[in-house]
Short mmCIF file of N, CA and C in Angstrom, two decimals:
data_model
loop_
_atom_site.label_atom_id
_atom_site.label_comp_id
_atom_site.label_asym_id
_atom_site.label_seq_id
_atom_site.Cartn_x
_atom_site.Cartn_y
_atom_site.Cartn_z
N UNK V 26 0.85 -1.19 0.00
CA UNK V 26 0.00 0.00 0.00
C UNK V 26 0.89 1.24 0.00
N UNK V 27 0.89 1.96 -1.11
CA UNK V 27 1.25 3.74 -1.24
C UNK V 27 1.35 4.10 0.21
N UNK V 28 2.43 4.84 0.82
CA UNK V 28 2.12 5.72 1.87
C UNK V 28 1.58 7.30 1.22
N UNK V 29 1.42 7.83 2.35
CA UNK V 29 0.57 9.45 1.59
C UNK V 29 1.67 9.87 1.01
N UNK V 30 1.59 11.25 0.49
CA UNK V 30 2.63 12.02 0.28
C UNK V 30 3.03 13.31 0.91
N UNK V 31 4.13 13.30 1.19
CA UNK V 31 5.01 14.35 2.28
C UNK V 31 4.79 15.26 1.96
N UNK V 32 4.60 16.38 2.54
CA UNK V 32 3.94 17.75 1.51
C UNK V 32 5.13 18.13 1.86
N UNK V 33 5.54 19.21 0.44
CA UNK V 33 6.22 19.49 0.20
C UNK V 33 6.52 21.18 0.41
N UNK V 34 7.81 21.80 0.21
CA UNK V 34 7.46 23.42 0.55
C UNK V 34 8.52 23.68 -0.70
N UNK V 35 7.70 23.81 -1.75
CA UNK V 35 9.19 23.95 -2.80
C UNK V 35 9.82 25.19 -3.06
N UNK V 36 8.98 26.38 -2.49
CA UNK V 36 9.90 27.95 -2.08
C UNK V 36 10.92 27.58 -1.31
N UNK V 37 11.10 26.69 -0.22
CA UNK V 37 12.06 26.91 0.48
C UNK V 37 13.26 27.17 -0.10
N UNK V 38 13.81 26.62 -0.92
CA UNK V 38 15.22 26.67 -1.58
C UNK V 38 15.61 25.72 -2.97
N UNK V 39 16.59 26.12 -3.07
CA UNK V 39 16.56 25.37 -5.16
C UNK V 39 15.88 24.30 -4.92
N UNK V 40 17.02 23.10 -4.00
CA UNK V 40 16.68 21.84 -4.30
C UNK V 40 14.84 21.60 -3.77
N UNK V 41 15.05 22.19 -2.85
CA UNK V 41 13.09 21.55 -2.35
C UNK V 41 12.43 22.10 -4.27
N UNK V 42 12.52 23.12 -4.84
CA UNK V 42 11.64 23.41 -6.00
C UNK V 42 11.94 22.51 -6.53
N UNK V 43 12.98 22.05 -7.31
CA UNK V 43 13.10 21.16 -8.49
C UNK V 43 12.76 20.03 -7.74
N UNK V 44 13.19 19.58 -6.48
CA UNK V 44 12.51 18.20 -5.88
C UNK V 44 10.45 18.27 -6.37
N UNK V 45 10.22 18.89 -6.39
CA UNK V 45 8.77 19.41 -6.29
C UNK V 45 8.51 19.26 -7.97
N UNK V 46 9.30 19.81 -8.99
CA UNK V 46 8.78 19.45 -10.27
C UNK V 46 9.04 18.31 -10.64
N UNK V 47 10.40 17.30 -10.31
CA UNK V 47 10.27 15.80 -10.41
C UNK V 47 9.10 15.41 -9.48
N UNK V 48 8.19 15.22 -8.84
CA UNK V 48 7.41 14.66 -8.12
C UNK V 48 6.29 15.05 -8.87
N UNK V 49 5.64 16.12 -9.36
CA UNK V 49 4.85 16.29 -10.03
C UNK V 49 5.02 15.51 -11.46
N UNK V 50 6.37 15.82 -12.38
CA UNK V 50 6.40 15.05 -13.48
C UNK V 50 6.23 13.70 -13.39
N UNK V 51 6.56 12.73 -12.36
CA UNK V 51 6.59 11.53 -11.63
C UNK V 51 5.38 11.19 -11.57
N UNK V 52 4.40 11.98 -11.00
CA UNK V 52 3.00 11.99 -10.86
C UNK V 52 1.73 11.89 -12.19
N UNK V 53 2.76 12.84 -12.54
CA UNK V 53 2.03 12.75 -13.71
C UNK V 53 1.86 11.65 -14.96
N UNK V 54 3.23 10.82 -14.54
CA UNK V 54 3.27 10.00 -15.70
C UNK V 54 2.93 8.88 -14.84
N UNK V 55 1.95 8.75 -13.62
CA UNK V 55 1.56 7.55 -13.14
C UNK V 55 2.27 6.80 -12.50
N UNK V 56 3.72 7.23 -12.15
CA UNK V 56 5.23 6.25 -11.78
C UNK V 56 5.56 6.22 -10.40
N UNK V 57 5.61 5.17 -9.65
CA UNK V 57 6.42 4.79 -8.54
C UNK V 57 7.29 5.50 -8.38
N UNK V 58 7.87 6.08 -7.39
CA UNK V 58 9.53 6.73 -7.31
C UNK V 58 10.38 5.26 -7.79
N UNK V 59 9.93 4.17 -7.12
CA UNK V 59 10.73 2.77 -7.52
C UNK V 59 10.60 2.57 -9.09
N UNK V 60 9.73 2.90 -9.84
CA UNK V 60 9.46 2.65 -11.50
C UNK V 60 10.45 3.81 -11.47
N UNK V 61 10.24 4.69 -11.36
CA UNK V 61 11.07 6.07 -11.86
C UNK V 61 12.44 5.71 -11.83
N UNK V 62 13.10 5.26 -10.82
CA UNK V 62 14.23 5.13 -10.25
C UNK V 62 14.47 3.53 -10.99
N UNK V 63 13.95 2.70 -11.02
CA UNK V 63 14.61 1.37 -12.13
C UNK V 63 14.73 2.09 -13.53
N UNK V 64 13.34 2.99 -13.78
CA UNK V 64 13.82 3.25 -15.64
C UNK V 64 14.73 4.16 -15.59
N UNK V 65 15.45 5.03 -14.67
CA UNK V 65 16.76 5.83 -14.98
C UNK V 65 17.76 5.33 -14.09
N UNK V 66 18.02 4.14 -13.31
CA UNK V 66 18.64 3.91 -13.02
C UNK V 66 19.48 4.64 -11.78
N UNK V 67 18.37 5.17 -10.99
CA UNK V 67 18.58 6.07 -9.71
C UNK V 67 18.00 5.20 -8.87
N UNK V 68 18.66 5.12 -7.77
CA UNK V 68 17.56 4.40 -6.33
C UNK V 68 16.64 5.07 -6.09
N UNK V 69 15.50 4.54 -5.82
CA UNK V 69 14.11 5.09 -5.03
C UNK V 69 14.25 5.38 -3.87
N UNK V 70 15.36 5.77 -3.44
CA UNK V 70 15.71 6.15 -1.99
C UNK V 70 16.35 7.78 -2.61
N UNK V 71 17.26 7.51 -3.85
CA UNK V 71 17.46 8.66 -4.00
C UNK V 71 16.75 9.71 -4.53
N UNK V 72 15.82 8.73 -5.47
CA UNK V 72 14.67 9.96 -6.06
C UNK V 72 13.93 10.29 -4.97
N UNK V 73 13.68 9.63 -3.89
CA UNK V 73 12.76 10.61 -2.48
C UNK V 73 13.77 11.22 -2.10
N UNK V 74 14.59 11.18 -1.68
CA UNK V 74 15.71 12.22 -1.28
C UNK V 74 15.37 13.76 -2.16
N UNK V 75 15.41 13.35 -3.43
CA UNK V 75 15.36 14.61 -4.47
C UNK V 75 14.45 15.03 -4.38
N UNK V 76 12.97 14.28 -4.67
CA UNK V 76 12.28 14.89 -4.05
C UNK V 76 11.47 15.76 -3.23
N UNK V 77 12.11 15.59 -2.03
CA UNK V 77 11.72 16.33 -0.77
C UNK V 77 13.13 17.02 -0.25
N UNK V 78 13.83 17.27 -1.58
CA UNK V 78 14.77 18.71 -1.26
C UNK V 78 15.79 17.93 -0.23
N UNK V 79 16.39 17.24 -0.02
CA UNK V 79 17.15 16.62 0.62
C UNK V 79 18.59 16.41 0.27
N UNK V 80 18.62 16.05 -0.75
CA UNK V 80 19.62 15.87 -1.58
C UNK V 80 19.52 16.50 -3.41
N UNK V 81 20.53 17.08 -3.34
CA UNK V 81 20.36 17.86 -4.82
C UNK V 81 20.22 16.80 -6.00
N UNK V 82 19.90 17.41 -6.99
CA UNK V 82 19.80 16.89 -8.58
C UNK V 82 20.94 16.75 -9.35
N UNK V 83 22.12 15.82 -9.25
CA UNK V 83 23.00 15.70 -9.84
C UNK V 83 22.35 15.92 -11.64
N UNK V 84 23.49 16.75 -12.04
CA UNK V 84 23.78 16.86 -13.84
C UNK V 84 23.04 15.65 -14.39
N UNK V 85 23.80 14.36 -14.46
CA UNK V 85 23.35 13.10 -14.87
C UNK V 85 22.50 12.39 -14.58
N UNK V 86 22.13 12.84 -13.61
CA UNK V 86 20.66 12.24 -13.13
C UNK V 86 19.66 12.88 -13.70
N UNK V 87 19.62 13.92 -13.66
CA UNK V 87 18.37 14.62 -14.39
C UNK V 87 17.98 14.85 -15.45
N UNK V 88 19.34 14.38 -16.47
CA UNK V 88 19.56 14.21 -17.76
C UNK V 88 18.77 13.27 -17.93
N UNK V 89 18.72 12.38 -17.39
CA UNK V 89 18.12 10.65 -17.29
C UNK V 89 16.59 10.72 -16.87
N UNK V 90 15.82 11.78 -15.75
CA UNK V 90 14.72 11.81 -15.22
C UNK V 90 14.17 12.13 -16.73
N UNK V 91 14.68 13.74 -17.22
CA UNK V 91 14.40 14.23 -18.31
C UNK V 91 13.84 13.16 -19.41
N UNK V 92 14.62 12.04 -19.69
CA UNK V 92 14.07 11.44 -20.31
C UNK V 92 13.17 10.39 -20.39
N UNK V 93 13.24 9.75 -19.19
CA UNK V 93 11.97 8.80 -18.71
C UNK V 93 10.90 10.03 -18.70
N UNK V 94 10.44 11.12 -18.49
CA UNK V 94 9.82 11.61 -17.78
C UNK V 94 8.88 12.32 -18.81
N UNK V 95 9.99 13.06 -19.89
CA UNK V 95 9.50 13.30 -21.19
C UNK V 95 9.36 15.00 -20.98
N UNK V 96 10.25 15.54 -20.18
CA UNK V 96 10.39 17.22 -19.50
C UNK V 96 11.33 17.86 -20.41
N UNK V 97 11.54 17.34 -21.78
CA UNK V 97 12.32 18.25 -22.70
C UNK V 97 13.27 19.24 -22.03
N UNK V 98 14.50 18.52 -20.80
CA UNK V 98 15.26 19.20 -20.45
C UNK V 98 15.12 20.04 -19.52
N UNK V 99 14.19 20.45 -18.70
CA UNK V 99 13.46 20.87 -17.77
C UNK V 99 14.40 20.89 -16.79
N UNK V 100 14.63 19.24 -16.38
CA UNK V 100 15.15 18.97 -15.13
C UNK V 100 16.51 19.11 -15.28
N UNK V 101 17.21 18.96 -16.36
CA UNK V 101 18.88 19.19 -16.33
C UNK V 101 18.97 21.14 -16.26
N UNK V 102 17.96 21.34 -17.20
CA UNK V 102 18.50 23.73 -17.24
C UNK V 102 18.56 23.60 -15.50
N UNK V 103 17.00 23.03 -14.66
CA UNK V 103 17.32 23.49 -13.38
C UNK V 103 18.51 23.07 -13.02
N UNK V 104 18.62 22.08 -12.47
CA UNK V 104 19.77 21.41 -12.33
C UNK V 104 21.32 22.34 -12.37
N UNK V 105 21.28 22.51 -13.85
CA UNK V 105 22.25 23.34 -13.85
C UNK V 105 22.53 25.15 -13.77
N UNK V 106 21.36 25.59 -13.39
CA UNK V 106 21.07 26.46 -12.76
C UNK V 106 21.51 26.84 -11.01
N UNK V 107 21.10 25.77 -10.41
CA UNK V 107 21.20 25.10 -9.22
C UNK V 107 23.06 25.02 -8.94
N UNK V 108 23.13 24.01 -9.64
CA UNK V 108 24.72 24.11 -10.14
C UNK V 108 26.03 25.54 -10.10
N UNK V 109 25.61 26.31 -10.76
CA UNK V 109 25.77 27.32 -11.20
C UNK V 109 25.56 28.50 -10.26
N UNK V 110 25.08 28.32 -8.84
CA UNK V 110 24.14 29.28 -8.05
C UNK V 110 23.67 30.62 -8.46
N UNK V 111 22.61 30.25 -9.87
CA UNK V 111 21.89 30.53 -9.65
C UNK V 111 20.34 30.94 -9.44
N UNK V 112 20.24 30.12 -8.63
CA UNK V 112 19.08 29.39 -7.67
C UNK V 112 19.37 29.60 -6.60
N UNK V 113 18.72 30.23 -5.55
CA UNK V 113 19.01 30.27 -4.16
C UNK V 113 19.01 28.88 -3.71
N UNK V 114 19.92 28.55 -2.85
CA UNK V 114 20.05 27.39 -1.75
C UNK V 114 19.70 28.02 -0.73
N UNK V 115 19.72 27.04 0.46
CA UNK V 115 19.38 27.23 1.80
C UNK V 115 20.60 27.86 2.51
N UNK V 116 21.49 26.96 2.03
CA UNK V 116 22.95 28.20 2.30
C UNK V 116 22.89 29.06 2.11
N UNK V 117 22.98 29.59 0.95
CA UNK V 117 22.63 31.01 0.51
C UNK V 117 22.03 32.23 1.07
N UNK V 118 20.35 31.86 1.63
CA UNK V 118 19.78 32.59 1.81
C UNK V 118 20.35 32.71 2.88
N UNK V 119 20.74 31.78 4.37
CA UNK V 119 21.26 31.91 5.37
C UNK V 119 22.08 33.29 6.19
N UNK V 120 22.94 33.14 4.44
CA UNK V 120 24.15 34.11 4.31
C UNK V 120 23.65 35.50 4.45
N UNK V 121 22.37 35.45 3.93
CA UNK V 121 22.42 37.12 3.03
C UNK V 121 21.30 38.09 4.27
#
């Protein structure tokens, strides 16, 4: 049985947003984080991680969501946006 889903706060900072548009694209295409994560070859431990802003969106991973997912690159621009700072992190804002 599905557990619920963790609500999410995807203002908080880069990774919680883009965690928040993989979960929606995920959603949308009907997919398990475990389906998601066998067809790109990410653990379903790590796509909830990404998910819920926990752990960032590696380059190559999102290259890979992108394409199971069918986000015409979506998830790698953030990604490398994120990358790049600039996207606020939680660090970031901390700082300022």
């Amino acid at each position: 049985m599905p557990q619920p889903l963790r609500r999410l706060q995807p203002y908080q900072d880069a990774d919680a947003f883009i965690g928040a548009r993989v979960r929606a694209h995920r959603l949308a295409c009907g997919l398990s984080q475990t389906a998601l994560g066998s067809q790109a070859l990410i653990s379903s431990s790590a796509v909830h991680m990404i998910e819920t802003g926990q752990r960032p969106l590696p380059p190559d991973h999102a290259a890979r969501l992108d394409e199971q997912l069918g986000t015409r690159g979506e998830l790698a621009a953030l990604a490398g946006l994120r990358q790049r700072g600039l996207l606020l992190t939680q660090e970031a804002d901390m700082d300022a």
